[in-house]
PDB file of C-alpha atoms in Angstrom:
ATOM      1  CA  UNK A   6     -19.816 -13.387   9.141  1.00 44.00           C
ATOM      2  CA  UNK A   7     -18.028 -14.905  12.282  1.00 42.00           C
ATOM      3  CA  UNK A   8     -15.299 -15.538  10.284  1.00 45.00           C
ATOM      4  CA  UNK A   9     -14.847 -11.759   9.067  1.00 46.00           C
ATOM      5  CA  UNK A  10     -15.082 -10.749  12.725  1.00 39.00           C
ATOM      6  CA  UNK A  11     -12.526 -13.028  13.739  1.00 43.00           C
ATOM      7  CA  UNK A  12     -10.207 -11.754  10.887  1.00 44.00           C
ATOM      8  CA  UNK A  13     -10.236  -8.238  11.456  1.00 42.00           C
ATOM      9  CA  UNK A  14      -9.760  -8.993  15.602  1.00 41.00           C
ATOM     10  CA  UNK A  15      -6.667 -10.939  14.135  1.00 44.00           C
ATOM     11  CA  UNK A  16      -5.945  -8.403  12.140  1.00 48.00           C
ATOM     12  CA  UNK A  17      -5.975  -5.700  14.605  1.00 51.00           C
ATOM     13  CA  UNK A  18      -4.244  -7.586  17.390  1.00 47.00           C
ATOM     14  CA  UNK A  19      -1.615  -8.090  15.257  1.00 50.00           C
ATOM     15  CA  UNK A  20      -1.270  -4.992  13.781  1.00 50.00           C
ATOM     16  CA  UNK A  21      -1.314  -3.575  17.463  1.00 48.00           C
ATOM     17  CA  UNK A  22       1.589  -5.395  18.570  1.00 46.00           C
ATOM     18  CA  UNK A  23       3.508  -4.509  15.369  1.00 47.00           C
ATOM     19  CA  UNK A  24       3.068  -1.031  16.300  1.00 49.00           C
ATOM     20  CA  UNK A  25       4.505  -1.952  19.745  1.00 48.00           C
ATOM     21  CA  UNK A  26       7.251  -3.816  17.833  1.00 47.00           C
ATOM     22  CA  UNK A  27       8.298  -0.989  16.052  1.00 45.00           C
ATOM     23  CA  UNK A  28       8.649   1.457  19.162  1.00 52.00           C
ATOM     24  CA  UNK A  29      10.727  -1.351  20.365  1.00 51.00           C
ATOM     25  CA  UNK A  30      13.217  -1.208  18.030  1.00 50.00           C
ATOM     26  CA  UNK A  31      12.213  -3.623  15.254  1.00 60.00           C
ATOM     27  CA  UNK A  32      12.621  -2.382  11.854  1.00 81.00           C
ATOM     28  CA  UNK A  33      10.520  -0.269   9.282  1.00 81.00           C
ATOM     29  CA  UNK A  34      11.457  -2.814   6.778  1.00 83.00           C
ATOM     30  CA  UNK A  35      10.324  -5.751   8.922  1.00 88.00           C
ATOM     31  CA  UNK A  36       7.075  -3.258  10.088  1.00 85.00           C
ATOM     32  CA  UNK A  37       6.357  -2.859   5.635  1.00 84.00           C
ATOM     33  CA  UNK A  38       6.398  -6.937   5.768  1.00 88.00           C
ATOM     34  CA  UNK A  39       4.682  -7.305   8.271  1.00 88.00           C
ATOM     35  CA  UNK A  40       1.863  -4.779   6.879  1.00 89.00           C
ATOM     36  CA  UNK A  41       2.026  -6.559   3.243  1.00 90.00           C
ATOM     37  CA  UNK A  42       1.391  -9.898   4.606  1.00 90.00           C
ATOM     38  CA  UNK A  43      -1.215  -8.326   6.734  1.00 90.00           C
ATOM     39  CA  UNK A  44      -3.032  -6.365   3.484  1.00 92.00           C
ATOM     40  CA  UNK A  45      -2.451  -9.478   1.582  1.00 92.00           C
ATOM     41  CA  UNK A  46      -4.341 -12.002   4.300  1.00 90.00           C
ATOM     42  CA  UNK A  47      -7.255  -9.201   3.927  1.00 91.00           C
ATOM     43  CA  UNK A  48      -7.593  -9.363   0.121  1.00 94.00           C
ATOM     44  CA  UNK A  49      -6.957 -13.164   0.338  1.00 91.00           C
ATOM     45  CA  UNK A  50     -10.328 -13.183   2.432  1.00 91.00           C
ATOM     46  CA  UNK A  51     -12.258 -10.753   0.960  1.00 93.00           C
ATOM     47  CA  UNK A  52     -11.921 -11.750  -3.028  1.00 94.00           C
ATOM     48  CA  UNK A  53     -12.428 -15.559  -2.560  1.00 92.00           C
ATOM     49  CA  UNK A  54     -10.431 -16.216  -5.336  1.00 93.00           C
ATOM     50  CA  UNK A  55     -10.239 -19.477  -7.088  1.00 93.00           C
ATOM     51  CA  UNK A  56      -7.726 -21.737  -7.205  1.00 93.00           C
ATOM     52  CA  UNK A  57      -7.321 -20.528 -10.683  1.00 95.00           C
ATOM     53  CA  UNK A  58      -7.459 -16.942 -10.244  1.00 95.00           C
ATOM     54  CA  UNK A  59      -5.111 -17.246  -7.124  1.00 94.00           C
ATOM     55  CA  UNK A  60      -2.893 -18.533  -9.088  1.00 95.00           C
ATOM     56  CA  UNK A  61      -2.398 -16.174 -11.982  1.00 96.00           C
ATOM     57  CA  UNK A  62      -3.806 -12.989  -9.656  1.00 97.00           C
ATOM     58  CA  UNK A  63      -1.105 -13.122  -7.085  1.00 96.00           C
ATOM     59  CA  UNK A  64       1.812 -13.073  -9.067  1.00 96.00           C
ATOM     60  CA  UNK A  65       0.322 -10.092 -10.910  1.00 97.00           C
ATOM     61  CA  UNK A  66      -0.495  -8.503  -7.792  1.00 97.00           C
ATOM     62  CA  UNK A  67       2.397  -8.825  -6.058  1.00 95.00           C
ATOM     63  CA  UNK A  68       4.725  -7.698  -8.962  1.00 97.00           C
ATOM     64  CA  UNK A  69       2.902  -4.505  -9.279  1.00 97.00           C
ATOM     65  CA  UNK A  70       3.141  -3.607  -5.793  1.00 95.00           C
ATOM     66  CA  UNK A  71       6.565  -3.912  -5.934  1.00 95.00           C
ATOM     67  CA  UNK A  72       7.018  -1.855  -8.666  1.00 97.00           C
ATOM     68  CA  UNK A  73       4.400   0.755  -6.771  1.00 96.00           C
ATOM     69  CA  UNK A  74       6.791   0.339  -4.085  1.00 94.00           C
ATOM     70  CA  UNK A  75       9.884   1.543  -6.234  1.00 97.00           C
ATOM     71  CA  UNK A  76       7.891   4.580  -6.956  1.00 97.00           C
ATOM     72  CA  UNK A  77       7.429   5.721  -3.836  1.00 95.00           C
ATOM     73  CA  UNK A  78      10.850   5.011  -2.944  1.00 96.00           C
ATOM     74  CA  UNK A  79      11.917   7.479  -5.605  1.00 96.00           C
ATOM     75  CA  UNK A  80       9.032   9.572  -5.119  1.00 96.00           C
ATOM     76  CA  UNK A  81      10.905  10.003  -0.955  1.00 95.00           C
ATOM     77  CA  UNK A  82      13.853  10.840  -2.434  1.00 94.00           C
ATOM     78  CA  UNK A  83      13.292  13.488  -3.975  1.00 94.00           C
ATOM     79  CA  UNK A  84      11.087  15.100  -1.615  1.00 92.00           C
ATOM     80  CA  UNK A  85      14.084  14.592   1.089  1.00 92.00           C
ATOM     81  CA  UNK A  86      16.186  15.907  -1.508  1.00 88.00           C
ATOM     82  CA  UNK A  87      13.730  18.772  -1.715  1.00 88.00           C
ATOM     83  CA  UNK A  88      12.959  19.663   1.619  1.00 85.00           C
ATOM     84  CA  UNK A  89      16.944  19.471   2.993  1.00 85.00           C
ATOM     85  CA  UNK A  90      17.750  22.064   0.731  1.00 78.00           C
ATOM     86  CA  UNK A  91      14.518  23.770  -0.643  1.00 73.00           C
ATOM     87  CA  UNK A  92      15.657  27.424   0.040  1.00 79.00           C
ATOM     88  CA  UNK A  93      18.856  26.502  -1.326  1.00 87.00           C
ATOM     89  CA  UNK A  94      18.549  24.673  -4.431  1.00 88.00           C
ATOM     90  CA  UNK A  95      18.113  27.064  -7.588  1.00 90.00           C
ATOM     91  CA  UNK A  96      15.024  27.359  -9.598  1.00 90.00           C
ATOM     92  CA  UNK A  97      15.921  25.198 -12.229  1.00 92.00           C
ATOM     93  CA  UNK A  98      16.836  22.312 -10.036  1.00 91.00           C
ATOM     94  CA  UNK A  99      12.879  22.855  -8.075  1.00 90.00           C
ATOM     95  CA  UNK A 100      11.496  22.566 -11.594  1.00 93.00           C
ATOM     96  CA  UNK A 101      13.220  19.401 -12.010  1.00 94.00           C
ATOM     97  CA  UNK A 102      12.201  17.978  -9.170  1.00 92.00           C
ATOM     98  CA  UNK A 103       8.786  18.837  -9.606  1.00 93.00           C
ATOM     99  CA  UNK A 104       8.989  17.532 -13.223  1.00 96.00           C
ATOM    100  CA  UNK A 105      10.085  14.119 -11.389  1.00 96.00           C
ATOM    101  CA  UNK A 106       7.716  13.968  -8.997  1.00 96.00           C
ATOM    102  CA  UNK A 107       4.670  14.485 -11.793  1.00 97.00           C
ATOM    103  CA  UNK A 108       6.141  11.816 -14.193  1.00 97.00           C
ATOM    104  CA  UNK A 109       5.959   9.629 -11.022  1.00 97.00           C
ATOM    105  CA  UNK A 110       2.648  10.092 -10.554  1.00 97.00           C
ATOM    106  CA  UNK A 111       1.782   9.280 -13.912  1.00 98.00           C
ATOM    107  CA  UNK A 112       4.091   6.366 -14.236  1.00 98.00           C
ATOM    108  CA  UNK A 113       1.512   4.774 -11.002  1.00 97.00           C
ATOM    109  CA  UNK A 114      -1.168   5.893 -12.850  1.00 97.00           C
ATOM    110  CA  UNK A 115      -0.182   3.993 -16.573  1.00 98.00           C
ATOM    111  CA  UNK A 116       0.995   1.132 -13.940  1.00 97.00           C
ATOM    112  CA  UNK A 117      -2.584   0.720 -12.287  1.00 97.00           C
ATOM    113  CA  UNK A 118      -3.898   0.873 -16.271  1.00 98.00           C
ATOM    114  CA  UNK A 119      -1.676  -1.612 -17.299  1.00 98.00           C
ATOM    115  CA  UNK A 120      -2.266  -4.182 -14.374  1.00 98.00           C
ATOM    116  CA  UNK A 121      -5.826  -3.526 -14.467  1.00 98.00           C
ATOM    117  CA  UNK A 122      -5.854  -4.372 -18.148  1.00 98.00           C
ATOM    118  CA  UNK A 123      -4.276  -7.752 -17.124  1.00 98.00           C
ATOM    119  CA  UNK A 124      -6.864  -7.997 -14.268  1.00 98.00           C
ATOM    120  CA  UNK A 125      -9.513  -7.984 -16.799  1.00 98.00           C
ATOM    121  CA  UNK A 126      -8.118 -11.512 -18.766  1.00 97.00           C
ATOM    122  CA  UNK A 127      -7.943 -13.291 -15.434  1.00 97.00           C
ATOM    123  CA  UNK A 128     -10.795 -11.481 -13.257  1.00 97.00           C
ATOM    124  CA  UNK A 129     -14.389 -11.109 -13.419  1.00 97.00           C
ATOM    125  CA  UNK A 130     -15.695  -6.930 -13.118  1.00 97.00           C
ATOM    126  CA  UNK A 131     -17.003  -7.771  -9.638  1.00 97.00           C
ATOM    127  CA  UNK A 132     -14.046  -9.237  -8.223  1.00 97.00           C
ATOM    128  CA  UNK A 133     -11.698  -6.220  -9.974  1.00 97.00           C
ATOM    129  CA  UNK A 134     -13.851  -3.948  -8.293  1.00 97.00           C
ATOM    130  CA  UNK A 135     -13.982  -5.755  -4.885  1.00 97.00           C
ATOM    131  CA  UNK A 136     -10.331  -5.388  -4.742  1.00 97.00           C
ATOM    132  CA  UNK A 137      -9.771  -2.018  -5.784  1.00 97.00           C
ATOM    133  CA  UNK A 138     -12.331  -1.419  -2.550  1.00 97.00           C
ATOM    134  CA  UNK A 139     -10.544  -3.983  -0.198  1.00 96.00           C
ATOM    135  CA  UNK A 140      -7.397  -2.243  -1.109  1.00 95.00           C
ATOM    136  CA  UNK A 141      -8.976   1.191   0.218  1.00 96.00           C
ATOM    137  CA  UNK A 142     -10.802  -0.579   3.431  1.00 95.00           C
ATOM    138  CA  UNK A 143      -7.408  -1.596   4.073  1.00 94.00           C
ATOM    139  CA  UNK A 144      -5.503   1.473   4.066  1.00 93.00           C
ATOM    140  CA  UNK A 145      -8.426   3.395   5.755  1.00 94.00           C
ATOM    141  CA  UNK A 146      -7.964   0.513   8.811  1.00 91.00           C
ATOM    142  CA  UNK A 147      -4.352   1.594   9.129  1.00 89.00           C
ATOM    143  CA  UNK A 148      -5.270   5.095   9.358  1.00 90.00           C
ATOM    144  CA  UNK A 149      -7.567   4.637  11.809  1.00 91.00           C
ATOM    145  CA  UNK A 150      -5.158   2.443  13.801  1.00 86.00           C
ATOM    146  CA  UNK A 151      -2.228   4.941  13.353  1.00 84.00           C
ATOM    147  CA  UNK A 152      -4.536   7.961  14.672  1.00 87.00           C
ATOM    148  CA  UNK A 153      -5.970   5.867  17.555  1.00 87.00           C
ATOM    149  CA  UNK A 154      -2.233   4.826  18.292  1.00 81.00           C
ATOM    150  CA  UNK A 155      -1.627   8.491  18.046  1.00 81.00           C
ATOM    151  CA  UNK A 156      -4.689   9.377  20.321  1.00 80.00           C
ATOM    152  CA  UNK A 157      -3.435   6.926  22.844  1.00 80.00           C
ATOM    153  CA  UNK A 158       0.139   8.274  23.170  1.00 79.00           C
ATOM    154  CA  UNK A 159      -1.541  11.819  23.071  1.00 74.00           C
ATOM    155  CA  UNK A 160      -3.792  11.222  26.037  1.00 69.00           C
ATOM    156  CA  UNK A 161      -1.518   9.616  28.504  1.00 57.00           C
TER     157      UNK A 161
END
């Protein structure tokens, strides 16, 4: 238990003064790192993988986020693409775009089907499911960082 509290102070220290970083100048690229190795320390901790499953899980892992990654990188384009020129673009070009931005969605969703399948020959159920629920503990702790952040800079 100690050792969970002493994580997530870690955690949040860290992530605290990569926020500060990033107002400083440092950047978004180095602030995504920063997050991934932070999100990755987290699941590390919270699976207690073997050896084993380490081994064949991270590679996995880390190949589909990138891949996620790509998709949401083509996913921003095309809303900036949208939203520059929304009242300009014809009608045929919006339904393109929204065309795009479906089959993106459903490209993440047959990716997360595809890596879960995988998950299954190296995983037990319970540790499948413990990540799926890290991975949302995570990204609900960096919401509730970034709105305290934003609460902070609101109230001064």
């Amino acid at each position: 238990m100690n050792r969970i509290v002493i994580t997530l102070l870690l955690f949040i220290f860290v992530s605290s003064s990569s926020f500060a970083q990033e107002r400083n100048g440092e950047g978004r690229e180095k602030m995504r790192s920063r997050i991934e190795a932070q999100k990755i320390s987290y699941i590390t901790q919270k699976l207690d993988l073997s050896p084993k499953e380490a081994q064949q899980f991270w590679p996995l892992y880390n190949e589909l986020e990138k891949k996620k990654h790509d998709i949401r990188v083509r996913s921003k384009i095309l809303f900036k693409k949208l939203y520059r020129g929304k009242d300009s673009i014809p009608e045929e070009e919006l339904l393109k775009i929204s065309d795009n931005l479906i089959d993106l969605r459903l490209e993440n969703v047959q990716l997360e089907k595809s890596y879960h399948i995988e998950y299954k020959k190296i995983l037990p159920a319970k540790k499948i499911l413990d990540l799926y629920h890290t991975e949302k503990q995570f990204q609900g702790m960096l919401l509730r960082q970034i709105k305290e952040k934003g609460r902070r800079q609101h109230g001064k």
